[in-house]
Short mmCIF file of C-alpha atoms in Angstrom, two decimals:
data_model
loop_
_atom_site.label_atom_id
_atom_site.label_comp_id
_atom_site.label_asym_id
_atom_site.label_seq_id
_atom_site.Cartn_x
_atom_site.Cartn_y
_atom_site.Cartn_z
CA UNK A 81 -7.94 -0.94 26.41
CA UNK A 82 -10.53 2.16 25.30
CA UNK A 83 -13.05 -0.19 23.56
CA UNK A 84 -16.69 0.95 24.88
CA UNK A 85 -18.03 -2.81 24.66
CA UNK A 86 -21.14 -2.06 22.48
CA UNK A 87 -20.18 1.15 20.92
CA UNK A 88 -20.81 1.05 17.53
CA UNK A 89 -19.70 3.77 16.04
CA UNK A 90 -16.07 2.30 17.26
CA UNK A 91 -14.06 1.95 13.89
CA UNK A 92 -10.35 1.04 14.89
CA UNK A 93 -9.14 -1.87 16.96
CA UNK A 94 -5.67 -2.30 17.99
CA UNK A 95 -4.01 -4.63 19.71
CA UNK A 96 -2.52 -3.57 23.59
CA UNK A 97 -2.28 -4.58 26.43
CA UNK A 98 -4.45 -5.29 29.22
CA UNK A 99 -3.58 -5.14 32.64
CA UNK A 100 -4.18 -8.01 35.16
CA UNK A 101 -2.45 -6.87 38.58
CA UNK A 102 -3.43 -10.38 40.34
CA UNK A 103 -3.08 -10.19 44.19
CA UNK A 104 -0.73 -13.79 43.91
CA UNK A 105 -0.11 -13.20 48.00
CA UNK A 106 -4.01 -13.49 48.66
CA UNK A 107 -4.09 -16.60 45.33
CA UNK A 108 -2.05 -18.71 47.57
CA UNK A 109 -3.25 -18.61 50.50
CA UNK A 110 -7.11 -19.52 48.68
CA UNK A 111 -5.28 -23.20 46.77
CA UNK A 112 -3.39 -23.55 49.97
CA UNK A 113 -6.95 -23.10 52.44
CA UNK A 114 -8.08 -25.53 50.27
CA UNK A 115 -5.17 -27.40 50.24
CA UNK A 116 -5.51 -27.91 54.12
CA UNK A 117 -9.29 -29.02 53.31
CA UNK A 118 -8.68 -31.38 51.00
CA UNK A 119 -5.56 -33.05 52.53
CA UNK A 120 -8.00 -33.11 55.81
CA UNK A 121 -10.71 -34.62 53.73
CA UNK A 122 -8.59 -37.19 51.21
CA UNK A 123 -10.44 -36.10 48.18
CA UNK A 124 -10.83 -33.12 45.77
CA UNK A 125 -11.81 -29.57 46.59
CA UNK A 126 -12.90 -27.04 43.96
CA UNK A 127 -10.92 -23.47 44.53
CA UNK A 128 -11.33 -20.24 42.98
CA UNK A 129 -10.01 -17.05 43.40
CA UNK A 130 -11.81 -13.01 42.19
CA UNK A 131 -9.65 -10.55 41.27
CA UNK A 132 -10.38 -7.23 39.54
CA UNK A 133 -9.28 -5.82 36.36
CA UNK A 134 -10.07 -3.13 34.55
CA UNK A 135 -13.60 -2.35 32.25
CA UNK A 136 -12.16 -4.19 28.59
CA UNK A 137 -14.38 -5.04 25.45
CA UNK A 138 -15.10 -8.21 26.42
CA UNK A 139 -15.72 -9.73 22.01
CA UNK A 140 -11.16 -8.92 22.86
CA UNK A 141 -11.30 -10.93 26.15
CA UNK A 142 -12.53 -13.88 23.62
CA UNK A 143 -10.67 -13.26 20.75
CA UNK A 144 -7.90 -13.64 22.67
CA UNK A 145 -8.87 -16.49 24.89
CA UNK A 146 -9.55 -18.46 21.29
CA UNK A 147 -5.87 -17.16 19.87
CA UNK A 148 -4.33 -18.60 23.23
CA UNK A 149 -6.20 -22.05 22.53
CA UNK A 150 -6.36 -22.19 26.26
CA UNK A 151 -9.54 -24.87 25.13
CA UNK A 152 -12.97 -25.15 24.62
CA UNK A 153 -14.46 -21.61 25.39
CA UNK A 154 -17.92 -19.70 25.95
CA UNK A 155 -19.49 -16.08 25.75
CA UNK A 156 -22.68 -14.90 27.13
CA UNK A 157 -23.87 -11.73 27.31
CA UNK A 158 -27.06 -9.60 27.99
CA UNK A 159 -26.20 -6.43 26.05
CA UNK A 160 -28.49 -3.72 27.35
CA UNK A 161 -27.06 -3.55 29.90
CA UNK A 162 -23.45 -4.47 29.52
CA UNK A 163 -23.54 -7.64 30.56
CA UNK A 164 -21.11 -10.46 29.90
CA UNK A 165 -19.20 -13.09 31.23
CA UNK A 166 -16.26 -14.92 29.25
CA UNK A 167 -15.16 -18.53 30.30
CA UNK A 168 -11.64 -20.33 28.36
CA UNK A 169 -10.14 -23.65 29.97
CA UNK A 170 -11.96 -26.04 31.84
CA UNK A 171 -11.32 -26.39 35.66
CA UNK A 172 -14.14 -29.38 35.90
CA UNK A 173 -17.15 -30.23 34.18
CA UNK A 174 -20.57 -31.73 35.63
CA UNK A 175 -21.49 -34.47 32.08
CA UNK A 176 -25.63 -35.66 32.51
CA UNK A 177 -27.59 -38.43 30.46
CA UNK A 178 -30.17 -39.78 30.23
CA UNK A 179 -34.52 -38.48 31.25
CA UNK A 180 -32.89 -36.69 34.49
CA UNK A 181 -29.89 -35.61 32.98
CA UNK A 182 -31.11 -31.62 34.88
CA UNK A 183 -31.42 -33.23 38.42
CA UNK A 184 -28.55 -35.66 37.99
CA UNK A 185 -26.45 -31.91 36.89
CA UNK A 186 -27.63 -29.97 39.95
CA UNK A 187 -26.74 -33.24 42.87
CA UNK A 188 -23.14 -32.68 41.68
CA UNK A 189 -23.03 -28.78 41.13
CA UNK A 190 -24.28 -28.57 45.22
CA UNK A 191 -21.63 -31.93 45.49
CA UNK A 192 -18.78 -29.71 43.93
CA UNK A 193 -19.93 -25.96 46.79
CA UNK A 194 -19.95 -27.96 49.91
CA UNK A 195 -16.38 -27.73 50.32
CA UNK A 196 -15.05 -24.96 47.70
CA UNK A 197 -12.36 -22.36 49.52
CA UNK A 198 -13.58 -18.55 47.10
CA UNK A 199 -11.13 -16.62 47.53
CA UNK A 200 -10.62 -12.36 45.85
CA UNK A 201 -8.36 -9.96 46.69
CA UNK A 202 -11.10 -7.00 47.50
CA UNK A 203 -14.63 -6.78 46.57
CA UNK A 204 -16.73 -6.46 44.08
CA UNK A 205 -20.33 -5.58 42.79
CA UNK A 206 -20.84 -8.07 41.29
CA UNK A 207 -22.64 -11.17 41.72
CA UNK A 208 -21.22 -12.96 39.11
CA UNK A 209 -17.46 -13.83 41.91
CA UNK A 210 -16.60 -16.84 42.78
CA UNK A 211 -16.93 -20.29 40.76
CA UNK A 212 -19.11 -19.62 37.65
CA UNK A 213 -20.48 -22.85 36.21
CA UNK A 214 -21.47 -23.03 31.83
CA UNK A 215 -23.09 -24.72 29.69
CA UNK A 216 -26.75 -26.41 29.19
CA UNK A 217 -28.40 -29.07 28.03
CA UNK A 218 -30.80 -30.83 25.26
CA UNK A 219 -33.41 -30.49 24.57
CA UNK A 220 -35.12 -33.41 24.58
CA UNK A 221 -33.28 -36.66 25.97
CA UNK A 222 -35.41 -38.86 24.38
CA UNK A 223 -34.77 -37.95 20.78
CA UNK A 224 -32.40 -39.61 18.49
CA UNK A 225 -29.26 -38.43 18.51
CA UNK A 226 -27.28 -37.86 15.17
CA UNK A 227 -23.23 -36.81 14.61
CA UNK A 228 -24.27 -33.69 13.68
CA UNK A 229 -25.07 -32.58 18.34
CA UNK A 230 -21.31 -34.77 18.39
CA UNK A 231 -19.73 -33.28 22.19
CA UNK A 232 -23.13 -31.88 22.75
CA UNK A 233 -24.29 -34.15 25.92
CA UNK A 234 -27.39 -34.13 27.28
CA UNK A 235 -26.23 -32.33 30.05
CA UNK A 236 -23.33 -29.84 30.24
CA UNK A 237 -21.96 -28.49 32.79
CA UNK A 238 -18.69 -26.08 32.66
CA UNK A 239 -16.95 -25.14 35.70
CA UNK A 240 -14.10 -22.41 33.24
CA UNK A 241 -10.17 -22.02 34.66
CA UNK A 242 -10.76 -18.87 33.31
CA UNK A 243 -13.41 -16.53 33.68
CA UNK A 244 -13.69 -13.04 32.73
CA UNK A 245 -17.47 -11.10 33.79
CA UNK A 246 -18.38 -6.99 33.40
CA UNK A 247 -21.18 -5.61 34.34
CA UNK A 248 -21.61 -1.54 33.77
CA UNK A 249 -19.47 -0.19 35.70
CA UNK A 250 -16.84 -3.47 37.15
CA UNK A 251 -15.09 -5.92 35.60
CA UNK A 252 -13.22 -9.44 37.36
CA UNK A 253 -10.99 -12.02 36.25
CA UNK A 254 -11.93 -15.74 38.03
CA UNK A 255 -9.30 -18.27 38.05
CA UNK A 256 -10.74 -21.54 38.91
CA UNK A 257 -8.86 -25.30 40.00
CA UNK A 258 -9.13 -28.34 41.11
CA UNK A 259 -7.23 -28.89 44.10
CA UNK A 260 -5.71 -32.96 45.20
CA UNK A 261 -4.97 -33.58 48.78
CA UNK A 262 -1.11 -33.57 47.25
CA UNK A 263 -1.18 -30.60 44.31
CA UNK A 264 1.95 -28.42 45.00
CA UNK A 265 0.43 -24.77 44.90
CA UNK A 266 3.62 -23.13 44.19
CA UNK A 267 3.28 -25.24 40.64
CA UNK A 268 -0.55 -24.10 40.45
CA UNK A 269 0.65 -19.56 41.12
CA UNK A 270 3.78 -20.17 38.25
CA UNK A 271 1.00 -22.03 35.92
CA UNK A 272 -0.93 -19.16 36.54
CA UNK A 273 0.73 -16.40 36.26
CA UNK A 274 2.38 -17.68 33.05
CA UNK A 275 -0.83 -17.96 31.80
CA UNK A 276 -1.97 -14.08 32.44
CA UNK A 277 0.98 -13.68 31.81
CA UNK A 278 0.25 -14.30 28.00
CA UNK A 279 -2.82 -12.60 28.22
CA UNK A 280 -1.75 -8.99 28.86
CA UNK A 281 -1.73 -8.48 24.44
CA UNK A 282 -5.21 -8.18 23.08
CA UNK A 283 -4.88 -9.21 19.07
CA UNK A 284 -5.14 -6.44 16.33
CA UNK A 285 -8.08 -5.98 15.29
CA UNK A 286 -7.51 -3.22 12.75
CA UNK A 287 -10.85 -2.20 10.86
CA UNK A 288 -12.82 0.72 8.81
CA UNK A 289 -16.84 0.78 8.73
CA UNK A 290 -16.35 1.29 5.07
CA UNK A 291 -14.22 -2.03 5.46
CA UNK A 292 -16.77 -3.45 7.49
CA UNK A 293 -19.74 -3.01 4.54
CA UNK A 294 -17.95 -4.36 1.49
CA UNK A 295 -16.80 -6.86 3.68
CA UNK A 296 -20.30 -7.55 4.35
CA UNK A 297 -21.63 -7.61 0.87
CA UNK A 298 -18.82 -9.67 -0.23
CA UNK A 299 -19.14 -12.54 2.49
CA UNK A 300 -23.12 -12.62 0.89
CA UNK A 301 -22.46 -12.88 -1.52
CA UNK A 302 -19.82 -16.33 -0.69
CA UNK A 303 -23.09 -17.61 1.99
CA UNK A 304 -24.74 -20.80 0.26
CA UNK A 305 -28.78 -21.48 1.68
CA UNK A 306 -30.48 -24.72 1.31
CA UNK A 307 -33.42 -26.14 3.75
CA UNK A 308 -32.76 -30.17 5.12
CA UNK A 309 -36.30 -30.40 4.83
CA UNK A 310 -38.26 -29.42 1.97
CA UNK A 311 -40.19 -26.36 2.41
CA UNK A 312 -43.36 -28.52 1.12
CA UNK A 313 -42.72 -31.29 3.20
CA UNK A 314 -42.15 -29.09 6.79
CA UNK A 315 -45.74 -27.85 5.26
CA UNK A 316 -46.94 -30.55 5.26
CA UNK A 317 -45.82 -31.42 8.69
CA UNK A 318 -47.90 -28.21 9.72
CA UNK A 319 -51.07 -30.07 7.77
CA UNK A 320 -50.43 -32.94 9.79
CA UNK A 321 -49.65 -31.55 12.96
CA UNK A 322 -53.10 -29.63 12.93
CA UNK A 323 -55.50 -31.87 11.28
CA UNK A 324 -54.10 -34.74 14.94
CA UNK A 325 -54.78 -31.65 16.74
CA UNK A 326 -58.23 -31.14 15.87
CA UNK A 327 -58.42 -35.27 16.79
CA UNK A 328 -57.85 -34.50 19.86
CA UNK A 329 -54.45 -36.16 20.98
CA UNK A 330 -53.07 -33.12 21.99
CA UNK A 331 -53.24 -28.86 21.98
CA UNK A 332 -49.51 -27.09 20.22
CA UNK A 333 -47.44 -29.14 19.75
CA UNK A 334 -43.95 -26.85 18.34
CA UNK A 335 -41.95 -27.68 14.99
CA UNK A 336 -39.40 -26.44 13.81
CA UNK A 337 -37.92 -26.85 10.32
CA UNK A 338 -33.57 -26.41 9.91
CA UNK A 339 -31.47 -24.30 7.10
CA UNK A 340 -27.72 -24.85 6.58
CA UNK A 341 -26.02 -22.40 5.42
CA UNK A 342 -21.47 -22.20 3.67
CA UNK A 343 -19.26 -20.17 3.28
CA UNK A 344 -18.02 -20.73 -0.47
CA UNK A 345 -14.40 -19.13 0.93
CA UNK A 346 -13.62 -19.39 4.76
CA UNK A 347 -14.77 -20.47 8.28
CA UNK A 348 -16.88 -17.98 9.77
CA UNK A 349 -15.19 -16.50 12.22
CA UNK A 350 -16.86 -16.43 16.03
CA UNK A 351 -15.79 -13.24 17.70
CA UNK A 352 -17.49 -10.82 14.51
CA UNK A 353 -20.77 -13.52 14.40
CA UNK A 354 -21.24 -12.48 18.83
CA UNK A 355 -20.60 -8.52 18.28
CA UNK A 356 -23.10 -8.09 14.90
CA UNK A 357 -25.53 -9.91 17.16
CA UNK A 358 -24.73 -7.97 20.20
CA UNK A 359 -25.07 -4.58 18.12
CA UNK A 360 -28.32 -6.15 15.96
CA UNK A 361 -29.96 -7.30 19.65
CA UNK A 362 -29.43 -6.16 22.22
CA UNK A 363 -32.14 -7.44 24.37
CA UNK A 364 -31.47 -10.02 23.48
CA UNK A 365 -29.46 -13.07 26.19
CA UNK A 366 -26.22 -13.72 22.90
CA UNK A 367 -24.38 -16.91 23.34
CA UNK A 368 -21.57 -19.08 21.96
CA UNK A 369 -19.78 -22.13 23.49
CA UNK A 370 -17.38 -24.50 22.00
CA UNK A 371 -16.98 -27.94 22.49
CA UNK A 372 -14.00 -29.38 19.86
CA UNK A 373 -14.15 -27.38 16.76
CA UNK A 374 -18.15 -26.53 16.97
CA UNK A 375 -20.13 -23.60 18.36
CA UNK A 376 -23.09 -23.08 19.60
CA UNK A 377 -24.55 -19.56 18.94
CA UNK A 378 -27.42 -17.64 19.03
CA UNK A 379 -29.70 -14.43 20.33
CA UNK A 380 -32.47 -16.18 21.75
CA UNK A 381 -35.24 -13.42 22.99
CA UNK A 382 -37.05 -15.85 25.77
CA UNK A 383 -35.41 -16.27 29.27
CA UNK A 384 -35.99 -19.20 30.55
CA UNK A 385 -35.25 -18.76 34.28
CA UNK A 386 -32.75 -16.12 36.06
CA UNK A 387 -32.72 -16.37 40.25
CA UNK A 388 -31.08 -13.68 42.73
CA UNK A 389 -31.85 -13.72 46.31
CA UNK A 390 -33.83 -16.48 46.39
CA UNK A 391 -36.09 -14.73 43.80
CA UNK A 392 -36.67 -16.54 40.85
CA UNK A 393 -38.33 -14.50 37.64
CA UNK A 394 -39.61 -16.33 34.44
CA UNK A 395 -41.38 -15.14 31.63
CA UNK A 396 -43.70 -16.62 28.98
CA UNK A 397 -42.85 -16.05 25.35
CA UNK A 398 -45.43 -17.25 22.72
CA UNK A 399 -47.63 -15.58 19.56
CA UNK A 400 -45.49 -13.94 16.89
CA UNK A 401 -46.11 -10.92 14.79
CA UNK A 402 -43.37 -9.21 12.13
CA UNK A 403 -42.67 -6.04 12.81
CA UNK A 404 -44.46 -3.37 10.72
CA UNK A 405 -41.99 -1.22 7.95
CA UNK A 406 -43.12 2.18 9.66
CA UNK A 407 -44.67 3.16 12.38
CA UNK A 408 -48.25 3.25 12.46
CA UNK A 409 -48.33 -0.47 9.81
CA UNK A 410 -46.19 -1.10 13.43
CA UNK A 411 -48.40 -0.38 15.76
CA UNK A 412 -51.21 -2.03 13.72
CA UNK A 413 -49.25 -5.30 13.38
CA UNK A 414 -48.91 -4.56 17.41
CA UNK A 415 -52.13 -4.68 18.10
CA UNK A 416 -53.77 -7.08 15.95
CA UNK A 417 -51.24 -9.44 17.80
CA UNK A 418 -52.35 -8.53 20.98
CA UNK A 419 -55.90 -9.34 19.47
CA UNK A 420 -55.76 -12.21 17.67
CA UNK A 421 -57.37 -14.97 19.39
CA UNK A 422 -55.09 -18.12 18.41
CA UNK A 423 -51.67 -16.38 20.01
CA UNK A 424 -53.75 -14.93 23.30
CA UNK A 425 -54.84 -18.91 23.60
CA UNK A 426 -51.41 -20.45 22.55
CA UNK A 427 -49.67 -17.44 24.92
CA UNK A 428 -51.98 -18.56 27.73
CA UNK A 429 -50.90 -22.21 27.83
CA UNK A 430 -47.47 -21.59 28.01
CA UNK A 431 -48.38 -18.85 31.01
CA UNK A 432 -50.42 -21.46 32.93
CA UNK A 433 -47.70 -24.35 33.01
CA UNK A 434 -44.99 -21.89 33.52
CA UNK A 435 -47.61 -21.31 36.69
CA UNK A 436 -48.02 -25.03 37.28
CA UNK A 437 -44.80 -25.20 37.37
CA UNK A 438 -43.03 -23.15 39.74
CA UNK A 439 -45.80 -23.39 41.82
CA UNK A 440 -44.21 -26.60 42.68
CA UNK A 441 -40.79 -24.93 43.76
CA UNK A 442 -42.04 -21.84 45.03
CA UNK A 443 -44.05 -20.47 48.35
CA UNK A 444 -46.00 -17.90 46.66
CA UNK A 445 -45.45 -17.16 42.32
CA UNK A 446 -47.11 -13.65 40.89
CA UNK A 447 -47.68 -13.00 37.01
CA UNK A 448 -48.31 -10.13 35.84
CA UNK A 449 -52.15 -9.09 34.74
CA UNK A 450 -51.85 -9.09 30.58
CA UNK A 451 -49.44 -10.18 27.99
CA UNK A 452 -47.35 -6.79 26.63
CA UNK A 453 -45.26 -6.55 23.25
CA UNK A 454 -41.80 -7.57 23.49
CA UNK A 455 -39.96 -5.79 20.12
CA UNK A 456 -37.13 -7.07 18.24
CA UNK A 457 -35.40 -6.42 15.06
CA UNK A 458 -37.74 -8.30 12.94
CA UNK A 459 -40.25 -10.01 14.99
CA UNK A 460 -42.49 -9.08 18.32
CA UNK A 461 -44.55 -11.31 20.40
CA UNK A 462 -46.35 -11.48 23.63
CA UNK A 463 -45.00 -12.05 26.27
CA UNK A 464 -45.87 -12.57 30.63
CA UNK A 465 -43.83 -12.17 33.46
CA UNK A 466 -43.55 -14.62 36.37
CA UNK A 467 -41.43 -14.57 39.28
CA UNK A 468 -41.50 -16.97 42.89
CA UNK A 469 -40.00 -17.03 46.14
CA UNK A 470 -37.14 -20.23 46.04
CA UNK A 471 -38.87 -22.75 48.73
CA UNK A 472 -35.26 -23.33 50.63
CA UNK A 473 -33.37 -26.40 49.15
CA UNK A 474 -34.48 -26.09 45.82
CA UNK A 475 -31.69 -24.08 43.06
CA UNK A 476 -32.12 -22.80 39.01
CA UNK A 477 -31.18 -26.39 38.44
CA UNK A 478 -34.82 -27.49 39.84
CA UNK A 479 -37.01 -25.02 38.22
CA UNK A 480 -35.37 -25.83 35.22
CA UNK A 481 -36.01 -29.42 35.57
CA UNK A 482 -39.84 -28.54 36.45
CA UNK A 483 -40.11 -25.85 33.53
CA UNK A 484 -38.72 -27.36 29.78
CA UNK A 485 -40.04 -27.67 28.02
CA UNK A 486 -42.30 -25.38 28.17
CA UNK A 487 -45.38 -24.94 25.63
CA UNK A 488 -43.16 -22.33 23.98
CA UNK A 489 -40.57 -24.48 22.56
CA UNK A 490 -42.56 -28.25 23.30
CA UNK A 491 -46.53 -28.12 23.37
CA UNK A 492 -49.59 -29.45 26.15
CA UNK A 493 -49.92 -31.46 26.92
CA UNK A 494 -45.93 -32.37 27.40
CA UNK A 495 -45.32 -36.01 26.63
CA UNK A 496 -47.69 -36.48 24.01
CA UNK A 497 -46.53 -33.16 22.20
CA UNK A 498 -42.78 -34.71 22.69
CA UNK A 499 -43.83 -37.86 21.28
CA UNK A 500 -45.21 -36.25 17.79
CA UNK A 501 -41.28 -33.82 17.86
CA UNK A 502 -39.97 -37.20 17.55
CA UNK A 503 -42.85 -38.66 15.82
CA UNK A 504 -43.28 -36.48 12.92
CA UNK A 505 -40.96 -33.51 12.84
CA UNK A 506 -37.65 -35.47 11.07
CA UNK A 507 -34.32 -33.19 12.99
CA UNK A 508 -32.11 -33.62 15.92
CA UNK A 509 -32.37 -30.77 18.05
CA UNK A 510 -29.60 -31.28 20.41
CA UNK A 511 -29.52 -28.09 22.43
CA UNK A 512 -31.68 -25.93 20.21
CA UNK A 513 -34.25 -24.70 22.38
CA UNK A 514 -32.88 -25.90 25.15
CA UNK A 515 -31.79 -24.90 28.04
CA UNK A 516 -28.37 -22.79 28.40
CA UNK A 517 -26.27 -19.97 30.81
CA UNK A 518 -24.73 -20.33 34.17
CA UNK A 519 -25.25 -21.05 37.53
CA UNK A 520 -23.13 -18.90 40.13
CA UNK A 521 -21.95 -20.55 43.68
CA UNK A 522 -24.85 -18.95 45.81
CA UNK A 523 -27.24 -20.36 43.54
CA UNK A 524 -28.18 -17.13 41.88
CA UNK A 525 -28.10 -17.76 37.59
CA UNK A 526 -29.47 -17.18 34.71
CA UNK A 527 -30.48 -19.50 31.73
CA UNK A 528 -32.46 -18.24 28.14
CA UNK A 529 -33.99 -20.65 26.07
CA UNK A 530 -31.79 -21.68 22.92
CA UNK A 531 -33.92 -19.87 20.38
CA UNK A 532 -32.54 -18.33 17.25
CA UNK A 533 -29.58 -20.70 17.41
CA UNK A 534 -26.88 -22.38 14.90
CA UNK A 535 -24.62 -25.11 15.72
CA UNK A 536 -21.43 -23.48 13.85
CA UNK A 537 -19.01 -26.16 12.23
CA UNK A 538 -16.33 -24.11 10.10
CA UNK A 539 -17.47 -22.66 7.01
CA UNK A 540 -20.99 -24.30 8.13
CA UNK A 541 -23.64 -23.25 9.82
CA UNK A 542 -26.56 -25.17 10.62
CA UNK A 543 -29.96 -22.24 11.46
CA UNK A 544 -33.38 -23.87 13.60
CA UNK A 545 -36.26 -22.57 14.17
CA UNK A 546 -39.79 -23.56 15.13
CA UNK A 547 -43.07 -22.33 15.07
CA UNK A 548 -46.46 -23.31 17.55
CA UNK A 549 -48.66 -25.33 15.85
CA UNK A 550 -52.07 -25.09 17.37
CA UNK A 551 -55.88 -25.50 15.27
CA UNK A 552 -55.66 -22.08 13.92
CA UNK A 553 -52.76 -22.70 12.55
CA UNK A 554 -52.02 -22.22 8.17
CA UNK A 555 -48.86 -23.95 6.75
CA UNK A 556 -47.88 -20.84 4.78
CA UNK A 557 -47.98 -18.56 7.19
CA UNK A 558 -46.21 -20.85 10.36
CA UNK A 559 -43.82 -21.50 6.77
CA UNK A 560 -42.95 -17.65 7.15
CA UNK A 561 -43.36 -16.85 10.55
CA UNK A 562 -40.03 -19.60 10.89
CA UNK A 563 -38.19 -17.79 8.20
CA UNK A 564 -38.92 -14.43 10.61
CA UNK A 565 -36.39 -17.09 13.35
CA UNK A 566 -34.18 -17.39 10.69
CA UNK A 567 -33.32 -14.19 9.98
CA UNK A 568 -31.25 -13.33 12.86
CA UNK A 569 -29.19 -15.50 12.75
CA UNK A 570 -28.52 -15.01 9.62
CA UNK A 571 -27.64 -11.83 10.46
CA UNK A 572 -25.11 -12.65 12.59
CA UNK A 573 -23.60 -14.61 9.84
CA UNK A 574 -23.78 -11.80 7.44
CA UNK A 575 -26.47 -11.90 5.48
CA UNK A 576 -28.18 -8.89 4.92
CA UNK A 577 -31.50 -9.27 2.81
#
């Protein structure tokens, strides 16, 4: 296939072969080495084998994984740099619960990596080689749980059976499996061979641009939306939060709301949702994870943490304004955001909190001098870059444990703000506003804050958005801001209002 992932001018995609030439000799050598290690230790060992492959459209791979029903799958992309991970099946999982769910996951992850055997057919420049775990964590493990988020535990890291990964110039397929002391390696290899043969055909997907436009109009007519909490009730929550803040309980709290969108005729096409999000929001992290029958999908602008070569990078993202309809209006709105005392104060709280959290696990922390504007399709934010040098013995998972939830998604101070959310919000956030992303064998990884997201179950989607409430907040303005944020996933679902 010669499709460019983010080339929106491509109008026809047809079935074809996905060329996978696996080095079975090197694969067998890797598995045999893991079997020897497992026998010596008397317990199972993680084996991971990476094979360079030809470049192809990751969303076609995602669709193929879906159609073959190989198990739960996930998608992770940063479209602007064409960095993508697509996984399916389950080699092993790390499932945790309770307030220490991130720390427990970090310990289990280290134990699995300790004796892992990794091999590859030839050198690749991809920094996602080897076993890559993908998953996420609940926003607040101590909050009340409802059936809405069934199957999404407090903490979950999944090692996929198959992982497709690519950047602008390279692509590879990683095969992961757990080897027991008595595993028959020949049987494992034949199973892998059969699976790769099944993956060699990309399902047919042919559509013209005129059909896309007609389908978009038709889809929009089929979408029905309603608020889970009446707008007046939510705005009353905001007014109450402002009152509590002025009494000195805390400085900021983030209140979220949700809407439900129903497709009256058919289930949402997750691959189509992801393609729209990638096209509309190339500088966001676009993600999807399937658990049972439900997908958690989003396009979030907020990186929580990125780690490579012992250096971690994060960002403070707080303070929002709409985009202008003209260049002059857009510049005016951006300047007003930069000069807004309310938004600047909210932003400084986030910057300070992140800096102090990183100081616990870093030898040095750098903060950019002034915030800049992060401009997205329909909204702009204040953003400040923050970096640090990770101390030995720590990973990005420990960084997540210290950072989450930042004041941008929880409030400040943290504990009284979280207590207020539990008491007043009337919403099961689940994984919304929680960390989502991946961690690789060397500790490299990337986690974002799961904003601008939706939980999709067949023909029904629950969309989430939140706003930072401070003493100067006005309920009507906060409600309007939440509507801007909901537009991201509405566009992903096919709404073009």
